CSV table of N, CA and C in Angstrom, one decimal:
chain,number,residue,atom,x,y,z
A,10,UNK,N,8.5,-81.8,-61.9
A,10,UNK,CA,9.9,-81.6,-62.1
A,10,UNK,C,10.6,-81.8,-60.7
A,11,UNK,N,11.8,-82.4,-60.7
A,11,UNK,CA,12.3,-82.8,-59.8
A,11,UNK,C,12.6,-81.5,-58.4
A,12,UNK,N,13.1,-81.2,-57.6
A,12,UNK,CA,13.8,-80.9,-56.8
A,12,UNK,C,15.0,-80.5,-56.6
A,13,UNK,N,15.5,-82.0,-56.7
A,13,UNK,CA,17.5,-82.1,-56.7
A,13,UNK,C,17.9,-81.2,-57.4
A,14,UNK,N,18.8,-80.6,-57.3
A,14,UNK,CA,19.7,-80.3,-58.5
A,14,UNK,C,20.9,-81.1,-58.6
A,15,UNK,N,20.8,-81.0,-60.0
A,15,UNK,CA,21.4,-81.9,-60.1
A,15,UNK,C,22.9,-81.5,-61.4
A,16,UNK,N,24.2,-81.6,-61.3
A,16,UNK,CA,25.2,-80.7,-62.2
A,16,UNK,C,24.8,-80.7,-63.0
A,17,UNK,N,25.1,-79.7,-63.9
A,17,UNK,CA,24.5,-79.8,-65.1
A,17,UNK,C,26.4,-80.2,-66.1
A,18,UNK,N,25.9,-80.1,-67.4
A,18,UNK,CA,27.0,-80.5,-68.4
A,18,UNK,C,27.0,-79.5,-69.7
A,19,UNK,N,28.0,-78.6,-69.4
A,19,UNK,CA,27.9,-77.5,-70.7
A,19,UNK,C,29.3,-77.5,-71.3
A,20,UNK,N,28.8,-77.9,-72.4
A,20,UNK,CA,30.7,-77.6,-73.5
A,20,UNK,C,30.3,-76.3,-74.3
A,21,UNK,N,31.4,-75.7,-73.9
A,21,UNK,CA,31.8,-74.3,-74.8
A,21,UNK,C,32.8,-74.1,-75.8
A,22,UNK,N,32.9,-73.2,-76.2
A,22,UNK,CA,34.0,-73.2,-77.4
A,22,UNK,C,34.5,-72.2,-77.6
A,23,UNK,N,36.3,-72.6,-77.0
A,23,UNK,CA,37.5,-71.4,-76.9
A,23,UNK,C,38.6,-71.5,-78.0
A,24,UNK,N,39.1,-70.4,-78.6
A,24,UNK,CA,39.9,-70.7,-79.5
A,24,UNK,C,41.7,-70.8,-79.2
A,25,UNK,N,41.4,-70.4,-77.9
A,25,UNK,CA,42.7,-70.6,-77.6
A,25,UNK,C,42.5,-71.7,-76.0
A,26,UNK,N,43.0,-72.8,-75.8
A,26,UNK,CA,42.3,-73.9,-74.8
A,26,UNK,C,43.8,-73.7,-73.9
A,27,UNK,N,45.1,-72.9,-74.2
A,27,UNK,CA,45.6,-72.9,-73.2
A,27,UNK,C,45.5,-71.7,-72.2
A,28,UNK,N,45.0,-70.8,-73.1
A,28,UNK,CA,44.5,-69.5,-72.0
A,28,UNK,C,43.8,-69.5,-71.4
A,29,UNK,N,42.7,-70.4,-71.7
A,29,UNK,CA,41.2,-70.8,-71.3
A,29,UNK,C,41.6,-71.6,-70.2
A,30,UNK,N,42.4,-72.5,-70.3
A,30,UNK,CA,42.5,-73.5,-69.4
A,30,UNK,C,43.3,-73.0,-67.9
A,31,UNK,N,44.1,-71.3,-68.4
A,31,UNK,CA,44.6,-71.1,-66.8
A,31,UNK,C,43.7,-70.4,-66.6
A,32,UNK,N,42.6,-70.0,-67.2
A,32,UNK,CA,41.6,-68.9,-66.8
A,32,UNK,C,40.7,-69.3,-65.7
A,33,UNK,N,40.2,-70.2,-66.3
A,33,UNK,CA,39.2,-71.2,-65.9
A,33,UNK,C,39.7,-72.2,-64.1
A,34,UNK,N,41.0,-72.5,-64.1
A,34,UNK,CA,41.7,-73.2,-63.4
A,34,UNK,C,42.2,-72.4,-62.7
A,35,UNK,N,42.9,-71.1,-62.8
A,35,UNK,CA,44.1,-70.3,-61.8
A,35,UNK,C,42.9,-68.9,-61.8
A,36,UNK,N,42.4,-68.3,-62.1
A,36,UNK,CA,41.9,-67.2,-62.2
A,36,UNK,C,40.3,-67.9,-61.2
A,37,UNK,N,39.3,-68.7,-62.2
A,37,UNK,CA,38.4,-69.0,-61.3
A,37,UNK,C,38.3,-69.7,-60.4
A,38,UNK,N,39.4,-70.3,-60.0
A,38,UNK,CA,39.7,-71.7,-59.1
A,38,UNK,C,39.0,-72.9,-58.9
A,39,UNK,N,38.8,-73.5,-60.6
A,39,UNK,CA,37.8,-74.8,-61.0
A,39,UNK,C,38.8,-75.6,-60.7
A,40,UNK,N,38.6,-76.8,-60.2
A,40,UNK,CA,39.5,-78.0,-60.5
A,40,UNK,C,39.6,-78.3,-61.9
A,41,UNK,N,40.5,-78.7,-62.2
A,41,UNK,CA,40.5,-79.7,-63.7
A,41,UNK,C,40.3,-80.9,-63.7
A,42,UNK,N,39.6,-81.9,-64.8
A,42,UNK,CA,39.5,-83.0,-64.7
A,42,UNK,C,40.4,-83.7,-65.8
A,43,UNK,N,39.3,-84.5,-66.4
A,43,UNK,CA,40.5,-85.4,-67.7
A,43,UNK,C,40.6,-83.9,-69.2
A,44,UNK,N,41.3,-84.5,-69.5
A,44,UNK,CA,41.7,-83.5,-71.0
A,44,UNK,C,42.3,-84.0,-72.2
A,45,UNK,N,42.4,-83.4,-72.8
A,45,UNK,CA,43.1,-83.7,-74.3
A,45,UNK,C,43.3,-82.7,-75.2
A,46,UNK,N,44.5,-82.9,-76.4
A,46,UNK,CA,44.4,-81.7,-76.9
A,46,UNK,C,43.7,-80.8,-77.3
A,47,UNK,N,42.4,-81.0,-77.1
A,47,UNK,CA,41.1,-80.2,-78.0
A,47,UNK,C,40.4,-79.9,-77.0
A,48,UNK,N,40.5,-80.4,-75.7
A,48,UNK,CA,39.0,-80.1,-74.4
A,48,UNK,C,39.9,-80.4,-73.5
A,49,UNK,N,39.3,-79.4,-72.0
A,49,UNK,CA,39.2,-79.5,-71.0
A,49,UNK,C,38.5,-79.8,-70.2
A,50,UNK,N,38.0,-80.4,-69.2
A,50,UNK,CA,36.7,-80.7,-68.3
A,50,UNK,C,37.3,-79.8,-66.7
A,51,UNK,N,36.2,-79.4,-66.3
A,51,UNK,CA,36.5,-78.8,-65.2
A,51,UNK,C,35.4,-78.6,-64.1
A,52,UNK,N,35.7,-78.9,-63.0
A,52,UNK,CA,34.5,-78.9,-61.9
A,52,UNK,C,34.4,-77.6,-61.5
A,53,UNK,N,33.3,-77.0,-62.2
A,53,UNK,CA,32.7,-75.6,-62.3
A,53,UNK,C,31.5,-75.4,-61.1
A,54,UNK,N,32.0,-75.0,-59.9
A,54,UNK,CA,31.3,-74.6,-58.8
A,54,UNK,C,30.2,-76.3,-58.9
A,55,UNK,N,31.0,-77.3,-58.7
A,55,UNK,CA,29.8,-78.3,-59.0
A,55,UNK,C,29.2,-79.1,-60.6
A,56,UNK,N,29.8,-78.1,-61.4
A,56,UNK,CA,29.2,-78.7,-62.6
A,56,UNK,C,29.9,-79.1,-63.9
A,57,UNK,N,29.9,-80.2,-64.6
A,57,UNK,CA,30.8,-80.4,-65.8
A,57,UNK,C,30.7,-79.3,-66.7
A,58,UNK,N,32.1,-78.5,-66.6
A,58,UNK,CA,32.5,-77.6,-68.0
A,58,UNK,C,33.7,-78.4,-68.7
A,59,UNK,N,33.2,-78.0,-69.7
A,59,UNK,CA,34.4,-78.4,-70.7
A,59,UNK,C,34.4,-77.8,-71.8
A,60,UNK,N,35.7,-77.0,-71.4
A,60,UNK,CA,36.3,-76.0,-73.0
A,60,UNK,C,36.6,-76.6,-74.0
A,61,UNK,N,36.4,-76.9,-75.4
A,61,UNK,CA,36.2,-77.1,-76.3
A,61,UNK,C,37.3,-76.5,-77.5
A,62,UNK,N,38.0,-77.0,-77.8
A,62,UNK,CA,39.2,-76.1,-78.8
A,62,UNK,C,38.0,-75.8,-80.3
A,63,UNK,N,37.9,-74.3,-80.8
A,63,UNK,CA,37.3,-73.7,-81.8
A,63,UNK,C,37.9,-72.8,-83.0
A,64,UNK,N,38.4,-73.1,-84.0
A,64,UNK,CA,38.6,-72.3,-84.3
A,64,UNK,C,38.4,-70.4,-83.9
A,65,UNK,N,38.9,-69.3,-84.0
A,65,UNK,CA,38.2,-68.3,-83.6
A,65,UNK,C,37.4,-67.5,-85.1
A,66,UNK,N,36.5,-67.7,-84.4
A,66,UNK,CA,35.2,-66.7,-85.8
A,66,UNK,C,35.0,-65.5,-85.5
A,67,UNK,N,34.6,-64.6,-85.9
A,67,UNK,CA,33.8,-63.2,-86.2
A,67,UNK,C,32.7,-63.0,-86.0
A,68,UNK,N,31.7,-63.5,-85.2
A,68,UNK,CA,30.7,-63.2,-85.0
A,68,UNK,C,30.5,-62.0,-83.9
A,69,UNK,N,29.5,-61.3,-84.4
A,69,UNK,CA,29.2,-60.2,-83.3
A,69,UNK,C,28.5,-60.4,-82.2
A,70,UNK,N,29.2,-60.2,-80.9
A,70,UNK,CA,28.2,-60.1,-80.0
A,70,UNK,C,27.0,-59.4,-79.8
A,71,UNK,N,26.3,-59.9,-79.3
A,71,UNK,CA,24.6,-59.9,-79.2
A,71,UNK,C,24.4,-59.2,-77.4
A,72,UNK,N,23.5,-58.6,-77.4
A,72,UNK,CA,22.9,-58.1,-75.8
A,72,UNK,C,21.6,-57.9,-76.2
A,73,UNK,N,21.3,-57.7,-74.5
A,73,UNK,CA,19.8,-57.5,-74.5
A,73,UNK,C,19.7,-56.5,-73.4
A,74,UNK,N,19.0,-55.9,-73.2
A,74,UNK,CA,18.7,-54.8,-72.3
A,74,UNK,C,17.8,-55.6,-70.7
A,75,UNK,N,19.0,-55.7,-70.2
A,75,UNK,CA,17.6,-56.1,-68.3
A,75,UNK,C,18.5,-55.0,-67.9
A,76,UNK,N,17.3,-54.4,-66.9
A,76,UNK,CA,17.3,-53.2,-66.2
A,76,UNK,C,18.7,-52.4,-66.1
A,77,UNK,N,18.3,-51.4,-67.8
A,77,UNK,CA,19.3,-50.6,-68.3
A,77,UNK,C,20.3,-50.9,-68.5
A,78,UNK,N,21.2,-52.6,-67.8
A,78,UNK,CA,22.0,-52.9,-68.8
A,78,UNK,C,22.5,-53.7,-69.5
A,79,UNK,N,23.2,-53.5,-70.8
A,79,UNK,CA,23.2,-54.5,-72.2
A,79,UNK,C,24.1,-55.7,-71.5
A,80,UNK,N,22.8,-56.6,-71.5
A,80,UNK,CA,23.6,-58.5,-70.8
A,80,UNK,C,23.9,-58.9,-72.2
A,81,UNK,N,25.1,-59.5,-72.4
A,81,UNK,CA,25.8,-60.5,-73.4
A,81,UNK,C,24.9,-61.5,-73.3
A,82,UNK,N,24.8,-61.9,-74.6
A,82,UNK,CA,23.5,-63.2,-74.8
A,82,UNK,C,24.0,-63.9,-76.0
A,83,UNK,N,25.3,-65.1,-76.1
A,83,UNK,CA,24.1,-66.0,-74.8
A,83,UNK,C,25.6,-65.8,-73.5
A,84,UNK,N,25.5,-66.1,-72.2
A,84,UNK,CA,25.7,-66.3,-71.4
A,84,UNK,C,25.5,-67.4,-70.4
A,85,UNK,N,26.5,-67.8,-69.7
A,85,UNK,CA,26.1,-68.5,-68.3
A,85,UNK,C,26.9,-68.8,-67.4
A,86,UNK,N,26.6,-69.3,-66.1
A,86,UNK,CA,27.7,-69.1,-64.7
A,86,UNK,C,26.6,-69.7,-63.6
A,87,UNK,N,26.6,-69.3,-62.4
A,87,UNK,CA,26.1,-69.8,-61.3
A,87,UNK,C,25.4,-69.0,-60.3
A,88,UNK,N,24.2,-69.3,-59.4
A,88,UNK,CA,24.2,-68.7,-58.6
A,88,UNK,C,24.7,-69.2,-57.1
A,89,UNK,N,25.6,-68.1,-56.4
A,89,UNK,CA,26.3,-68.3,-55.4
A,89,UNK,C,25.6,-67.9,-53.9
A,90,UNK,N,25.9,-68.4,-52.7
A,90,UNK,CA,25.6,-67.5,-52.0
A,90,UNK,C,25.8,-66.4,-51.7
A,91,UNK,N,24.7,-65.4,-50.9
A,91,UNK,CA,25.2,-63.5,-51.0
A,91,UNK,C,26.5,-63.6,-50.4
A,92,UNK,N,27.1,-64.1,-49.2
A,92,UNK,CA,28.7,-63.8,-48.9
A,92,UNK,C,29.2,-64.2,-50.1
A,93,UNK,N,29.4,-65.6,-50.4
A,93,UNK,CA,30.6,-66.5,-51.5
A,93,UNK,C,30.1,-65.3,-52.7
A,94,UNK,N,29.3,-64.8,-53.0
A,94,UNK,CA,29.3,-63.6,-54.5
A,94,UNK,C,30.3,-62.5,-53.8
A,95,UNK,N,30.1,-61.9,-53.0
A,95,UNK,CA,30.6,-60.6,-52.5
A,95,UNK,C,32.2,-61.2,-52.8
A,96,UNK,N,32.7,-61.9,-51.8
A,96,UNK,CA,33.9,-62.4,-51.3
A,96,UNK,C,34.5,-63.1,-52.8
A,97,UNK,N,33.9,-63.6,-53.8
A,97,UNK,CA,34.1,-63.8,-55.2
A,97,UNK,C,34.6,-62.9,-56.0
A,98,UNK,N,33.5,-61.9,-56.0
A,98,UNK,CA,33.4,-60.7,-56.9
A,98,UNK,C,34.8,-59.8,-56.0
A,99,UNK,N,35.1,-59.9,-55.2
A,99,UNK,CA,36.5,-58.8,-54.8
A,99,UNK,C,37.4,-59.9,-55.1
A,100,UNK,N,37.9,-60.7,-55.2
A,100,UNK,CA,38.5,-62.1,-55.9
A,100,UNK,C,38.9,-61.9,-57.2
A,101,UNK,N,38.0,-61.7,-58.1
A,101,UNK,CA,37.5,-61.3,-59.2
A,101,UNK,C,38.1,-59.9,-60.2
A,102,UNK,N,38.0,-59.1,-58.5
A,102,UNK,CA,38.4,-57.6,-59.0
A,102,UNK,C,39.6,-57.8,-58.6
A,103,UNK,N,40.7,-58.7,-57.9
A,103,UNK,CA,42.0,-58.5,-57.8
A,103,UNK,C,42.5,-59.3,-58.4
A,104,UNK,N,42.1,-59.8,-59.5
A,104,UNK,CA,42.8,-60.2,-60.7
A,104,UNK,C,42.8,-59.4,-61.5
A,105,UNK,N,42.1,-58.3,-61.7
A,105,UNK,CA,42.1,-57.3,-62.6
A,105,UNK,C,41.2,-58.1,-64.2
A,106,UNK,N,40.3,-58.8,-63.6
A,106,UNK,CA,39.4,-58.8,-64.9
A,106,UNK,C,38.6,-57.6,-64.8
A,107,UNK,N,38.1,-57.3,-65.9
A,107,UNK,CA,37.5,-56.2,-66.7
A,107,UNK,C,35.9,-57.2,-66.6
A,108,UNK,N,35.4,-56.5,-65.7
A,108,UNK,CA,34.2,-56.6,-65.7
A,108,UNK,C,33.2,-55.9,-67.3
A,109,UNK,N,32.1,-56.5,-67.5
A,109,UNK,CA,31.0,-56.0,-68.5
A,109,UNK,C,30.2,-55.4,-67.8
A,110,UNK,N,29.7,-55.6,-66.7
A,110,UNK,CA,28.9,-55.1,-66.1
A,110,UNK,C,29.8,-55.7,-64.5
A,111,UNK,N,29.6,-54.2,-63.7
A,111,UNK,CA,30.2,-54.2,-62.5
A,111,UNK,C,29.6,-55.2,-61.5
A,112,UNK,N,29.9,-55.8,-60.3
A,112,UNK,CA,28.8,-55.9,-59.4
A,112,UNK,C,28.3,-55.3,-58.5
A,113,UNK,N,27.1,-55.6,-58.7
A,113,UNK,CA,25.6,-54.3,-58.3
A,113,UNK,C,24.5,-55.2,-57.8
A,114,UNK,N,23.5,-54.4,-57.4
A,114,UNK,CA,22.4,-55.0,-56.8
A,114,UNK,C,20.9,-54.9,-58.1
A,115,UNK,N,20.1,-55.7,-58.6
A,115,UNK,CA,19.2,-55.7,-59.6
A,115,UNK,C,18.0,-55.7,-59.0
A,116,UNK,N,17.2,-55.1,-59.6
A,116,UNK,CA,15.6,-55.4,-59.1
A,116,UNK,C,15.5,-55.1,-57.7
A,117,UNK,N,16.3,-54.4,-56.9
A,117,UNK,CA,16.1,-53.7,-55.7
A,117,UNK,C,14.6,-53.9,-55.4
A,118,UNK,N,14.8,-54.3,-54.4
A,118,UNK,CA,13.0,-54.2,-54.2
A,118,UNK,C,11.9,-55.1,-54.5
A,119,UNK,N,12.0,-55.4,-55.8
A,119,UNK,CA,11.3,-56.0,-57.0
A,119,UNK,C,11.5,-57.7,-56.5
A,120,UNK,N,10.6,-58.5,-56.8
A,120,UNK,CA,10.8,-59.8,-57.0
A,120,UNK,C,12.1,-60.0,-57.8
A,121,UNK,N,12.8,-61.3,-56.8
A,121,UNK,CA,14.1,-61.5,-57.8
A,121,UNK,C,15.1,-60.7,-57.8
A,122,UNK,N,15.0,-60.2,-56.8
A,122,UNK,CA,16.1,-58.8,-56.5
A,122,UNK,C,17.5,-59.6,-55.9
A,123,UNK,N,18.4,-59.0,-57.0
A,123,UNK,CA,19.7,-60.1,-56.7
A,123,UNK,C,20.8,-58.9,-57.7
A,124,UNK,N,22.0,-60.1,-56.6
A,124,UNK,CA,23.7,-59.1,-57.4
A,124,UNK,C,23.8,-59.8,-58.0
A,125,UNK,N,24.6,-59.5,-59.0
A,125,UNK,CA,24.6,-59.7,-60.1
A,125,UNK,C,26.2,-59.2,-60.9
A,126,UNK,N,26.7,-60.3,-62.0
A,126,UNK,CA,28.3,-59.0,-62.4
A,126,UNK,C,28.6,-60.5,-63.5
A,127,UNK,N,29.1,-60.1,-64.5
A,127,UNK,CA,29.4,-60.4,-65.8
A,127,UNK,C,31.1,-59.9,-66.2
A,128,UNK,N,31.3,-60.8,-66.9
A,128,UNK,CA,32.9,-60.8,-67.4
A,128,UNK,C,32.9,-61.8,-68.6
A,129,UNK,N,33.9,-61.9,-69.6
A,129,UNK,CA,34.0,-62.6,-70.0
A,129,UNK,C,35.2,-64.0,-70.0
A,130,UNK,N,35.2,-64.7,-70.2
A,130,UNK,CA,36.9,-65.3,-70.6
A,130,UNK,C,37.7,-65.0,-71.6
A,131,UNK,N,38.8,-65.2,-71.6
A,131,UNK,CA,39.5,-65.3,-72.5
A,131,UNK,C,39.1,-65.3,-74.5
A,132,UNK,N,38.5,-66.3,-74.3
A,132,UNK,CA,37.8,-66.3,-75.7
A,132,UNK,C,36.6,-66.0,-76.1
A,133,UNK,N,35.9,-64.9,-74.9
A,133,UNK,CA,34.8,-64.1,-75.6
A,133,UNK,C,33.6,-65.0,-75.0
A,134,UNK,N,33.7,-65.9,-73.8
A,134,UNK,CA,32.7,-66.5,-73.3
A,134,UNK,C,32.0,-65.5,-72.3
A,135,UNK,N,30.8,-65.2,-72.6
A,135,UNK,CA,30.3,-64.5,-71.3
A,135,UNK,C,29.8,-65.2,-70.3
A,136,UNK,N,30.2,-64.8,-68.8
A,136,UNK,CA,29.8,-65.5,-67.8
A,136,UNK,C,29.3,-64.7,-66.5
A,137,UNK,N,28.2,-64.7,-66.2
A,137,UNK,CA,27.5,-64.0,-65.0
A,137,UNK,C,27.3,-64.6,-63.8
A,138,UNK,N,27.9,-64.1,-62.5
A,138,UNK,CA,27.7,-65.0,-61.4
A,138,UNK,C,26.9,-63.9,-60.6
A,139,UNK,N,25.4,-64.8,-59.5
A,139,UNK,CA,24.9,-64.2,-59.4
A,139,UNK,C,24.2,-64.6,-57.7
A,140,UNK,N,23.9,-64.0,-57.4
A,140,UNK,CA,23.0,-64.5,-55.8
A,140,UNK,C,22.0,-63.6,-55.2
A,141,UNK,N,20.9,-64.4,-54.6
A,141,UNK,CA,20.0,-63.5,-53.7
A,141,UNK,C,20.2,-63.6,-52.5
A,142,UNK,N,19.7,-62.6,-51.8
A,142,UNK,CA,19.7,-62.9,-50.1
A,142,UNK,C,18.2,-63.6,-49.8
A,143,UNK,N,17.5,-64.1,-50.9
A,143,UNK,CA,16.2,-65.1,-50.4
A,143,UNK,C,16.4,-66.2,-51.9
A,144,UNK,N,17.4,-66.9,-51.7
A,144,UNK,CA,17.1,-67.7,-52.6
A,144,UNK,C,15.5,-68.5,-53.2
A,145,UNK,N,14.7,-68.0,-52.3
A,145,UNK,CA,13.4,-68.4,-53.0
A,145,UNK,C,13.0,-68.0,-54.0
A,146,UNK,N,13.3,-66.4,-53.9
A,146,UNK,CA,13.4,-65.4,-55.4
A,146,UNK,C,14.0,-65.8,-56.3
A,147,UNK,N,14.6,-66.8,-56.7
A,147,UNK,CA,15.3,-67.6,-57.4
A,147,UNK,C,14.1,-67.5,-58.8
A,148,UNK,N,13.3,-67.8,-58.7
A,148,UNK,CA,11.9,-68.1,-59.7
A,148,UNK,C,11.3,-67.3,-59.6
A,149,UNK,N,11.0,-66.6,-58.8
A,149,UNK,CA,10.0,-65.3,-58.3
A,149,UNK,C,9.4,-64.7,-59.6
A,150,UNK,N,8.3,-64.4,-59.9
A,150,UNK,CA,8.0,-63.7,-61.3
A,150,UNK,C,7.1,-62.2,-61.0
Protein backbone atom coordinates (compact mmCIF):
# COMPACT_ATOMS: atom_id res chain seq x y z
CA UNK A 1 0.00 0.00 0.00
CA UNK A 2 1.07 3.19 -0.96
CA UNK A 3 2.46 5.93 1.42
CA UNK A 4 1.12 9.16 -0.09
CA UNK A 5 -1.92 10.27 1.06
CA UNK A 6 -3.63 10.95 -1.09
CA UNK A 7 -7.52 13.35 -0.77
CA UNK A 8 -9.84 11.29 -0.36
CA UNK A 9 -13.64 11.94 -2.01
CA UNK A 10 -16.78 11.55 0.27
CA UNK A 11 -20.35 12.68 -0.72
CA UNK A 12 -22.77 12.97 2.12
CA UNK A 13 -26.33 13.71 2.39
CA UNK A 14 -28.00 16.97 3.91
CA UNK A 15 -31.46 17.86 3.81
CA UNK A 16 -31.18 21.16 3.94
CA UNK A 17 -27.88 22.20 1.41
CA UNK A 18 -28.29 25.86 2.37
CA UNK A 19 -27.51 25.44 6.08
CA UNK A 20 -25.10 22.85 5.31
CA UNK A 21 -23.40 25.00 2.91
CA UNK A 22 -22.78 28.01 5.59
CA UNK A 23 -21.88 25.40 8.05
CA UNK A 24 -19.39 23.68 6.25
CA UNK A 25 -18.01 27.13 4.61
CA UNK A 26 -18.51 29.98 7.46
CA UNK A 27 -18.55 27.81 10.64
CA UNK A 28 -15.66 25.19 9.45
CA UNK A 29 -13.79 27.41 7.15
CA UNK A 30 -13.74 24.92 3.96
CA UNK A 31 -13.35 26.63 0.77
CA UNK A 32 -16.17 25.99 -1.69
CA UNK A 33 -15.76 24.69 -4.92
CA UNK A 34 -18.19 24.15 -7.99
CA UNK A 35 -22.05 23.63 -7.05
CA UNK A 36 -25.51 23.26 -8.04
CA UNK A 37 -28.75 23.14 -6.86
CA UNK A 38 -28.49 19.69 -5.24
CA UNK A 39 -24.43 19.58 -4.21
CA UNK A 40 -21.83 21.42 -2.87
CA UNK A 41 -18.04 20.54 -3.21
CA UNK A 42 -15.79 21.80 -0.64
CA UNK A 43 -11.98 21.59 0.10
CA UNK A 44 -12.33 19.74 3.45
CA UNK A 45 -8.92 20.20 5.34
CA UNK A 46 -7.47 18.91 1.81
CA UNK A 47 -10.15 16.67 0.70
CA UNK A 48 -13.25 16.45 -1.80
CA UNK A 49 -16.58 16.89 0.32
CA UNK A 50 -19.55 17.30 -1.29
CA UNK A 51 -22.97 17.82 0.39
CA UNK A 52 -25.50 16.22 -1.37
CA UNK A 53 -29.23 17.57 -1.28
CA UNK A 54 -31.50 14.49 0.61
CA UNK A 55 -34.57 14.38 1.31
CA UNK A 56 -34.74 14.25 5.36
CA UNK A 57 -35.60 10.56 6.82
CA UNK A 58 -36.13 9.14 10.20
CA UNK A 59 -33.65 6.99 10.85
CA UNK A 60 -32.21 6.48 14.26
CA UNK A 61 -28.95 7.10 15.15
CA UNK A 62 -26.62 4.40 15.93
CA UNK A 63 -23.36 4.53 18.50
CA UNK A 64 -20.93 2.38 19.73
CA UNK A 65 -19.23 2.43 22.88
CA UNK A 66 -15.01 3.40 22.59
CA UNK A 67 -13.72 4.15 25.96
CA UNK A 68 -17.08 4.86 27.83
CA UNK A 69 -18.25 7.00 25.22
CA UNK A 70 -21.26 6.45 22.79
CA UNK A 71 -19.31 7.54 19.19
CA UNK A 72 -22.12 8.23 16.39
CA UNK A 73 -21.57 5.56 13.71
CA UNK A 74 -21.23 6.15 10.91
CA UNK A 75 -18.98 9.19 11.23
CA UNK A 76 -16.01 11.07 9.72
CA UNK A 77 -13.53 14.14 9.78
CA UNK A 78 -9.76 14.35 9.96
CA UNK A 79 -6.80 13.99 11.81
CA UNK A 80 -5.13 17.39 12.70
CA UNK A 81 -2.14 18.37 14.24
CA UNK A 82 -2.01 18.44 18.39
CA UNK A 83 -1.75 22.53 18.17
CA UNK A 84 -4.30 22.95 14.86
CA UNK A 85 -6.91 20.34 17.14
CA UNK A 86 -6.50 22.48 20.29
CA UNK A 87 -6.66 25.95 18.53
CA UNK A 88 -9.72 24.23 16.27
CA UNK A 89 -11.51 22.78 19.00
CA UNK A 90 -11.73 26.51 20.96
CA UNK A 91 -12.79 27.73 17.29
CA UNK A 92 -15.27 25.31 17.54
CA UNK A 93 -16.41 26.16 21.01
CA UNK A 94 -16.88 29.84 20.03
CA UNK A 95 -19.33 29.22 17.70
CA UNK A 96 -21.34 27.68 20.17
CA UNK A 97 -21.60 24.24 18.48
CA UNK A 98 -22.88 21.67 20.80
CA UNK A 99 -20.42 19.23 21.04
CA UNK A 100 -21.39 15.07 21.30
CA UNK A 101 -18.62 14.32 22.87
CA UNK A 102 -16.38 17.19 24.48
CA UNK A 103 -12.68 17.44 23.60
CA UNK A 104 -10.64 15.15 25.69
CA UNK A 105 -7.65 13.09 25.66
CA UNK A 106 -8.41 8.99 24.72
CA UNK A 107 -6.33 6.05 25.50
CA UNK A 108 -4.14 8.06 27.85
CA UNK A 109 -1.27 6.05 27.99
CA UNK A 110 -2.40 3.31 25.84
CA UNK A 111 -1.29 2.90 22.18
CA UNK A 112 -3.15 5.43 20.00
CA UNK A 113 -3.54 7.76 22.67
CA UNK A 114 -5.16 10.84 21.05
CA UNK A 115 -7.84 13.96 21.42
CA UNK A 116 -10.41 13.51 20.15
CA UNK A 117 -14.30 15.66 19.95
CA UNK A 118 -17.31 14.99 17.83
CA UNK A 119 -20.29 17.30 16.70
CA UNK A 120 -22.56 17.09 14.24
CA UNK A 121 -23.78 19.36 11.23
CA UNK A 122 -26.58 20.78 10.55
CA UNK A 123 -28.33 17.73 9.04
CA UNK A 124 -27.37 15.11 11.55
CA UNK A 125 -23.78 14.37 9.92
CA UNK A 126 -21.47 13.19 12.56
CA UNK A 127 -18.04 14.50 12.40
CA UNK A 128 -14.88 13.75 14.64
CA UNK A 129 -11.67 15.69 14.44
CA UNK A 130 -8.86 14.19 15.95
CA UNK A 131 -4.85 14.19 16.63
CA UNK A 132 -1.90 12.56 18.34
CA UNK A 133 1.12 14.08 19.74
CA UNK A 134 3.02 10.85 17.87
CA UNK A 135 1.38 10.60 14.84
CA UNK A 136 2.96 7.20 14.39
CA UNK A 137 0.25 6.02 16.77
CA UNK A 138 -1.87 6.76 14.04
CA UNK A 139 -2.11 2.63 13.41
CA UNK A 140 -0.66 1.63 16.65
CA UNK A 141 -2.67 -1.55 17.72
Amino acid sequence: MSKIISPFHLAIPVYNLRECRLFYRDVLGCEEGRSSDQWVDFNFFGHQLVIHYKPKDNSKLHTNSVDGKDVPVPHFGVVLSWDIFHAFAEDIRSKNIEFVIEPYVRFEGLAGEQATMFFYDPSGNALEFKAFKDMNQLFAK
